[in-house]
Amino acid sequence: MNLPDYFLADLPPAAALTPALIAEACQTLKRNRAHFLADRSTRQVIELLSHVAAEWLRADNPFRQLALEQGPAKTGFAPATLARGLDSFFGSVTRAQLEALVEQDLGEGRRLDATTAGSGEAGARRAAMACGPELLVHITAGRLPTPTFHSMVLGLLTRSAQFVKCASGAAFLPRLFAHSIYDCDRKVGACLEVAEWRGGNTALEEVLFAEAACVTVTGRDETLAAIRARLPPGTRFLGYGQRVSFAYVAGEALSGRQALHLAAAAAQDVVAWNQLGCLSPHVIYVQNGGEVGPRHFARLLAEELARREAVEPRGELSAEEAAGIASRRALYEVRAAHSAETQVWGSPASTAWTVVYEADARFQISCLNRFIYVKAVSHLAQALHAAEMVRGKVSTVGLAAPAAQAEQLVRQLARWGVTRVCPLGRMQAPPLAWRHDGRPALGDLVTWTDWERD
Amino acid sequence: MIPALTAFAARVRAGISAAESRPEQPAAPPAAAGAAGFSESEFNRLALELFALQFRHNPAYRRLCEARQAVPGQVRHWAEVPTVPAPAFKEFEFTCLPAAERTRVFHSSGTTGARPSQHFHCADSLALYEASLWPWLRRHFLPELPAGMARLRCAFLTPPPAQAPHSSLVHMFDTVGRNWPAAAAGGSGPAGPPPLFLGHVAADGAWTVDLPRAVACLEAACATGAPLALLGTAFSWVHLLDFLAEQDRRFRLPDGSRALETGGYKGRSRVLPRAELHARLCQQLGLPPAGVVSEYGMSELSSQAYDAVVRSGGGAGEEAPRAFRFPPWARVQIVSPESSREVADGQVGLVRVFDLANVWSVMAIQTEDLGVRRGDGFEWAGRAGAAEPRGCSLLAEEAGRRGAPARRAAPFLVRVRSRPSGVTVAERTGPGASSPARP
């Protein structure tokens, strides 16, 4: 299948992007939005999105096939990793989840269609309507496509024209998603643009920012700050900085059989997108005192990762990344040779997966690509104390705990600053309505018009 | 004293002397020269013997070998000898020397508060270090010796040894300085003046180049017409070149002048790619491209690699492709980080060094450097993400992964001038700087 040249990212690599080209693309997007998108109803957009998503889940879908054929070379993810990641995301883009998202963030399902009143407002003779930005620009980063897909879904819900600027070399999957929308509805597809260039091209970005009503940026904190400083006054900025995640397994959850399930779930979190997302765990804290102890759990996890490697291999890394893993693994092997407080399990003759058990609870940034720490703690408070250096930067905690303890643990995590808690095994599969970094992602895009009736 | 190690070191020294006394062939590739005492089979024999000695006398190393189930008797080839990752020298004492016999220690620097790596020495091991470093430096940096060098002056951009007693680099320069006058005189005629150290350690511990003295040294060379050999870390070179540029000063050093550059920057305020640094050395000091040589060394090693032989006579002819080569008493392997097997020529992998001159510590060192294999040498290609885990900063991890070049693990503290105000801040370079101690 050859993709037609609908988007800037479809142009051959030699084609030079110019500020004039970007400006023209933005104006076309706005025009198309006025004609084709602005007046669509929420129901119509939800219909379209859930249809596109359902198509992506079909084995014979040409965009999915292309993603799995060419994706490994273009993204570095093995086909099985890609397939699982795509299924997880598109499986969440259902009519029910889309409706739930709108209701959750805007209080009422038709807020984007008309002035409506929630129960509290009606009594006060008030109503309100939400409108999305005319042109929404996404500056994306990182190697995972799903945050970009998620941003595009939100932008369509708000009926915004969207310009998706990908990091160089990262446009392949967002481009396929845009094509799949175009394929389903050309008019809506004409309100999307996808381009890629190396960030910091001020000539192109100045034009883009001048046209944008709202800019979302994903990336390192310095990138966020630099872009924010370059936006014209009045352009809204939504930044999603770097986050880390970890898991916590309560001792009481670790009975013999359950421990195997939890090791498999933890392996899923390590394998998903090769651990490269902000929602992937760096460390799994395991509480002492369970039927299966932390070190034993680490061994179970290693066995599970070996099994997963056989069916869902991690794929090749750059020499630099592989060398990072090899070097760090070698250092832990020296430590392990000298102390029973460290133990290392790793794929033989490759860097495909590594488990490092440490009695030392201090949080460690993993070198990722299926390199996971398992650390022993006495209780959650000790884990949080040990993770103090990443406080305020933690997105997700994958939690395994008996129901009777869970609520109290979540309260503890919330007060400490964690923005999402989910079951172990689902860290990289947030529901569509999740509050990204603790903020209502859809709600943050809209502007309200309040109507106080006579 | 461990007589077996002393005896082994004496044999390595004898081999080095034999290699050194072979007829000089400055034009020949260095690797082809001096292989006499260290043929492949002889190297293998010596390496296995040294492995057995180190297994026996180096407890930290023995534990690692046992954990890896690679012990003397089973290991048949030098390339199978278990390697110690360089960062492990920060946490463990990889030495055969009992505490009472450690008279010197060389450190690599880390960031403030971090543990430095430690390479322990005694009089015998220092003597071997000196015996190893001089002939290989001489062969690459002073290929004209012993004749015709009487006028060549020498200066280092580092502090003198009294101020940096734990720097293996400064010790190396000091050794060069001690050997210099006699060598330059070629045994006939009067010896020249002793080399100068043009740096010092500031009150805050940072290394700094004494810029007025360095400029005076350049001026003197131009005035007298006596060629100048300058040796320094990459960062001290940047410091000096930036200063000259700010002052709008350019020099045309006399024919026969040369420069040696070693080490890196490690996330310093300004990093110059090696090619650019070399180009600026040529432009600003009037050196021919073939008058600039890079050195690869680490405080954990006792031998060094050089990427070219100086041709100081004006640079006629095409410059040979550069690749770092160790002396015949050391071997380098570029290994795949995945399989740990040697990569094919032209492929990139981790640099692994087997150094027979490392008698009292560990012969087999796994560095964190990436290299492209070029025959029996390599081209430096960056650094692996810092092995030593960090937990203190998300972004430090990111910076580490970006692999700012810094390969010398010698402890050089450099004063970085923040430009243009001239306000100075203390900075340290060296791979350790990327690897703060375990938090």
mmCIF file of C-alpha atoms in Angstrom, chain A residues 52-245:
data_model
loop_
_atom_site.group_PDB
_atom_site.id
_atom_site.type_symbol
_atom_site.label_atom_id
_atom_site.label_comp_id
_atom_site.label_asym_id
_atom_site.label_seq_id
_atom_site.Cartn_x
_atom_site.Cartn_y
_atom_site.Cartn_z
ATOM 1 C CA VAL A 52 -11.646 4.469 12.837
ATOM 2 C CA ALA A 53 -10.442 2.815 16.046
ATOM 3 C CA ALA A 54 -12.470 -0.336 15.434
ATOM 4 C CA GLU A 55 -10.954 -0.533 11.957
ATOM 5 C CA TRP A 56 -7.433 -0.379 13.424
ATOM 6 C CA LEU A 57 -8.244 -3.427 15.540
ATOM 7 C CA ARG A 58 -8.996 -5.534 12.439
ATOM 8 C CA ALA A 59 -6.147 -7.718 11.206
ATOM 9 C CA ASP A 60 -6.936 -6.836 7.589
ATOM 10 C CA ASN A 61 -6.942 -3.087 8.108
ATOM 11 C CA PRO A 62 -4.448 -1.688 5.604
ATOM 12 C CA PHE A 63 -3.127 1.015 7.964
ATOM 13 C CA ARG A 64 -2.556 -1.503 10.706
ATOM 14 C CA GLN A 65 -0.858 -3.813 8.248
ATOM 15 C CA LEU A 66 1.402 -1.030 7.075
ATOM 16 C CA ALA A 67 2.200 -0.102 10.676
ATOM 17 C CA LEU A 68 3.220 -3.659 11.467
ATOM 18 C CA GLU A 69 5.157 -4.134 8.217
ATOM 19 C CA GLN A 70 7.136 -0.920 8.169
ATOM 20 C CA GLY A 71 6.853 0.057 11.826
ATOM 21 C CA PRO A 72 9.701 -2.098 13.112
ATOM 22 C CA ALA A 73 12.201 -0.411 10.785
ATOM 23 C CA LYS A 74 10.774 3.053 11.345
ATOM 24 C CA THR A 75 10.111 2.963 15.077
ATOM 25 C CA GLY A 76 12.451 0.327 16.469
ATOM 26 C CA PHE A 77 9.551 -1.631 18.003
ATOM 27 C CA ALA A 78 9.115 -5.302 17.163
ATOM 28 C CA PRO A 79 5.838 -6.209 15.408
ATOM 29 C CA ALA A 80 4.393 -7.916 18.473
ATOM 30 C CA THR A 81 5.177 -4.920 20.679
ATOM 31 C CA LEU A 82 3.597 -2.602 18.132
ATOM 32 C CA ALA A 83 0.532 -4.805 17.723
ATOM 33 C CA ARG A 84 -0.053 -5.004 21.446
ATOM 34 C CA GLY A 85 0.426 -1.267 21.906
ATOM 35 C CA LEU A 86 -1.900 -0.391 19.047
ATOM 36 C CA ASP A 87 -4.547 -2.816 20.295
ATOM 37 C CA SER A 88 -4.349 -1.393 23.750
ATOM 38 C CA PHE A 89 -4.825 2.168 22.534
ATOM 39 C CA PHE A 90 -7.469 1.642 19.869
ATOM 40 C CA GLY A 91 -9.308 -0.752 22.136
ATOM 41 C CA SER A 92 -9.871 2.208 24.442
ATOM 42 C CA VAL A 93 -11.296 4.484 21.736
ATOM 43 C CA THR A 94 -14.888 3.254 21.964
ATOM 44 C CA ARG A 95 -18.126 5.131 21.858
ATOM 45 C CA ALA A 96 -18.662 4.463 25.555
ATOM 46 C CA GLN A 97 -15.219 5.699 26.560
ATOM 47 C CA LEU A 98 -15.439 8.754 24.319
ATOM 48 C CA GLU A 99 -18.825 9.683 25.785
ATOM 49 C CA ALA A 100 -17.530 9.093 29.281
ATOM 50 C CA LEU A 101 -14.572 11.362 28.580
ATOM 51 C CA VAL A 102 -16.769 14.242 27.422
ATOM 52 C CA GLU A 103 -19.080 13.854 30.379
ATOM 53 C CA GLN A 104 -16.225 13.598 32.828
ATOM 54 C CA ASP A 105 -14.309 16.640 31.604
ATOM 55 C CA LEU A 106 -17.190 18.880 30.514
ATOM 56 C CA GLY A 107 -19.896 17.756 32.907
ATOM 57 C CA GLU A 108 -22.436 17.001 30.214
ATOM 58 C CA GLY A 109 -22.363 15.174 26.855
ATOM 59 C CA ARG A 110 -23.561 18.001 24.596
ATOM 60 C CA ARG A 111 -21.417 20.803 25.930
ATOM 61 C CA LEU A 112 -19.578 21.140 22.647
ATOM 62 C CA ASP A 113 -22.820 21.275 20.625
ATOM 63 C CA ALA A 114 -25.042 23.733 22.435
ATOM 64 C CA THR A 115 -25.507 25.665 25.657
ATOM 65 C CA THR A 116 -26.516 23.133 28.222
ATOM 66 C CA ALA A 117 -26.898 23.098 31.946
ATOM 67 C CA GLY A 118 -25.734 20.599 34.492
ATOM 68 C CA SER A 119 -27.992 20.014 37.487
ATOM 69 C CA GLY A 120 -26.324 22.670 39.625
ATOM 70 C CA GLU A 121 -26.401 25.253 36.853
ATOM 71 C CA ALA A 122 -30.029 24.738 35.906
ATOM 72 C CA GLY A 123 -31.221 25.675 39.369
ATOM 73 C CA ALA A 124 -29.194 28.867 39.211
ATOM 74 C CA ARG A 125 -30.600 29.690 35.762
ATOM 75 C CA ARG A 126 -27.209 29.230 34.199
ATOM 76 C CA ALA A 127 -26.002 27.297 31.168
ATOM 77 C CA ALA A 128 -22.711 27.050 29.338
ATOM 78 C CA MET A 129 -21.104 25.890 26.141
ATOM 79 C CA ALA A 130 -17.510 24.789 25.485
ATOM 80 C CA CYS A 131 -15.560 25.555 22.312
ATOM 81 C CA GLY A 132 -12.252 24.127 21.173
ATOM 82 C CA PRO A 133 -9.376 26.189 19.781
ATOM 83 C CA GLU A 134 -9.562 27.029 16.097
ATOM 84 C CA LEU A 135 -6.087 25.675 15.411
ATOM 85 C CA LEU A 136 -4.504 23.284 17.854
ATOM 86 C CA VAL A 137 -0.784 22.623 17.421
ATOM 87 C CA HIS A 138 0.846 19.559 18.968
ATOM 88 C CA ILE A 139 4.603 19.465 19.422
ATOM 89 C CA THR A 140 5.244 15.816 20.130
ATOM 90 C CA ALA A 141 8.304 13.999 21.366
ATOM 91 C CA GLY A 142 9.363 10.606 22.430
ATOM 92 C CA ARG A 143 9.153 7.291 20.710
ATOM 93 C CA LEU A 144 5.654 6.212 21.661
ATOM 94 C CA PRO A 145 2.898 7.050 19.169
ATOM 95 C CA THR A 146 0.014 6.723 21.592
ATOM 96 C CA PRO A 147 0.327 10.090 23.378
ATOM 97 C CA THR A 148 0.157 11.722 19.930
ATOM 98 C CA PHE A 149 -2.857 9.618 18.950
ATOM 99 C CA HIS A 150 -4.516 10.619 22.214
ATOM 100 C CA SER A 151 -3.885 14.316 21.569
ATOM 101 C CA MET A 152 -5.336 14.003 18.074
ATOM 102 C CA VAL A 153 -8.481 12.306 19.408
ATOM 103 C CA LEU A 154 -8.996 15.086 21.933
ATOM 104 C CA GLY A 155 -8.482 17.734 19.265
ATOM 105 C CA LEU A 156 -11.083 16.127 17.023
ATOM 106 C CA LEU A 157 -13.561 16.014 19.890
ATOM 107 C CA THR A 158 -13.171 19.774 20.312
ATOM 108 C CA ARG A 159 -13.537 20.216 16.519
ATOM 109 C CA SER A 160 -10.177 21.924 16.233
ATOM 110 C CA ALA A 161 -8.046 22.002 13.144
ATOM 111 C CA GLN A 162 -4.818 20.304 14.161
ATOM 112 C CA PHE A 163 -1.198 20.612 13.145
ATOM 113 C CA VAL A 164 0.873 17.741 14.533
ATOM 114 C CA LYS A 165 4.586 18.531 14.565
ATOM 115 C CA CYS A 166 6.539 15.354 15.188
ATOM 116 C CA ALA A 167 10.167 15.033 16.176
ATOM 117 C CA SER A 168 12.310 14.117 13.197
ATOM 118 C CA GLY A 169 11.930 10.461 12.364
ATOM 119 C CA ALA A 170 8.855 10.057 14.582
ATOM 120 C CA ALA A 171 6.012 10.892 12.183
ATOM 121 C CA PHE A 172 5.371 7.443 10.747
ATOM 122 C CA LEU A 173 2.565 6.239 13.043
ATOM 123 C CA PRO A 174 0.836 9.613 13.604
ATOM 124 C CA ARG A 175 0.865 9.945 9.832
ATOM 125 C CA LEU A 176 -0.806 6.538 9.428
ATOM 126 C CA PHE A 177 -3.430 7.493 11.998
ATOM 127 C CA ALA A 178 -4.127 10.723 10.126
ATOM 128 C CA HIS A 179 -4.427 8.803 6.864
ATOM 129 C CA SER A 180 -6.859 6.369 8.445
ATOM 130 C CA ILE A 181 -9.067 9.295 9.492
ATOM 131 C CA TYR A 182 -8.786 10.797 6.038
ATOM 132 C CA ASP A 183 -9.705 7.459 4.539
ATOM 133 C CA CYS A 184 -12.852 7.329 6.639
ATOM 134 C CA ASP A 185 -13.862 10.955 6.242
ATOM 135 C CA ARG A 186 -11.923 13.098 3.790
ATOM 136 C CA LYS A 187 -13.407 16.323 5.074
ATOM 137 C CA VAL A 188 -12.301 15.716 8.629
ATOM 138 C CA GLY A 189 -8.980 14.422 7.359
ATOM 139 C CA ALA A 190 -8.524 17.744 5.572
ATOM 140 C CA CYS A 191 -8.544 19.444 8.977
ATOM 141 C CA LEU A 192 -5.393 17.584 10.014
ATOM 142 C CA GLU A 193 -1.790 18.221 9.153
ATOM 143 C CA VAL A 194 1.201 16.089 10.110
ATOM 144 C CA ALA A 195 4.767 17.239 9.602
ATOM 145 C CA GLU A 196 8.130 16.428 11.040
ATOM 146 C CA TRP A 197 11.260 18.433 11.557
ATOM 147 C CA ARG A 198 13.987 18.664 14.089
ATOM 148 C CA GLY A 199 12.765 20.773 17.001
ATOM 149 C CA GLY A 200 14.137 24.258 17.360
ATOM 150 C CA ASN A 201 13.646 25.291 13.728
ATOM 151 C CA THR A 202 12.565 28.763 14.733
ATOM 152 C CA ALA A 203 11.711 29.951 11.234
ATOM 153 C CA LEU A 204 9.064 27.251 10.784
ATOM 154 C CA GLU A 205 7.916 27.270 14.387
ATOM 155 C CA GLU A 206 7.429 31.019 14.568
ATOM 156 C CA VAL A 207 4.897 30.874 11.755
ATOM 157 C CA LEU A 208 3.217 27.870 13.301
ATOM 158 C CA PHE A 209 2.953 29.457 16.741
ATOM 159 C CA ALA A 210 1.613 32.671 15.281
ATOM 160 C CA GLU A 211 -1.235 30.739 13.653
ATOM 161 C CA ALA A 212 -2.026 28.539 16.674
ATOM 162 C CA ALA A 213 -4.724 29.230 19.240
ATOM 163 C CA CYS A 214 -3.378 26.558 21.557
ATOM 164 C CA VAL A 215 -0.117 24.625 21.616
ATOM 165 C CA THR A 216 0.416 21.339 23.420
ATOM 166 C CA VAL A 217 4.000 20.288 23.996
ATOM 167 C CA THR A 218 5.370 16.959 25.156
ATOM 168 C CA GLY A 219 9.016 16.703 26.063
ATOM 169 C CA ARG A 220 11.814 17.600 28.410
ATOM 170 C CA ASP A 221 11.261 20.432 30.841
ATOM 171 C CA GLU A 222 13.756 22.659 29.021
ATOM 172 C CA THR A 223 11.941 22.085 25.736
ATOM 173 C CA LEU A 224 8.659 23.048 27.350
ATOM 174 C CA ALA A 225 10.100 26.199 28.857
ATOM 175 C CA ALA A 226 11.807 27.192 25.610
ATOM 176 C CA ILE A 227 8.642 26.809 23.555
ATOM 177 C CA ARG A 228 6.473 28.511 26.123
ATOM 178 C CA ALA A 229 8.745 31.531 26.020
ATOM 179 C CA ARG A 230 8.349 31.762 22.251
ATOM 180 C CA LEU A 231 4.536 31.747 22.120
ATOM 181 C CA PRO A 232 2.722 34.973 21.309
ATOM 182 C CA PRO A 233 0.700 36.365 24.197
ATOM 183 C CA GLY A 234 -2.801 34.947 24.106
ATOM 184 C CA THR A 235 -1.762 31.586 22.664
ATOM 185 C CA ARG A 236 -2.620 28.890 25.174
ATOM 186 C CA PHE A 237 0.100 26.528 26.271
ATOM 187 C CA LEU A 238 -0.330 23.005 27.612
ATOM 188 C CA GLY A 239 2.917 21.324 28.583
ATOM 189 C CA TYR A 240 3.447 17.690 29.410
ATOM 190 C CA GLY A 241 6.905 17.284 30.888
ATOM 191 C CA GLN A 242 8.951 14.194 31.553
ATOM 192 C CA ARG A 243 7.516 11.816 34.105
ATOM 193 C CA VAL A 244 8.603 8.549 35.658
ATOM 194 C CA SER A 245 6.544 5.717 37.055
#
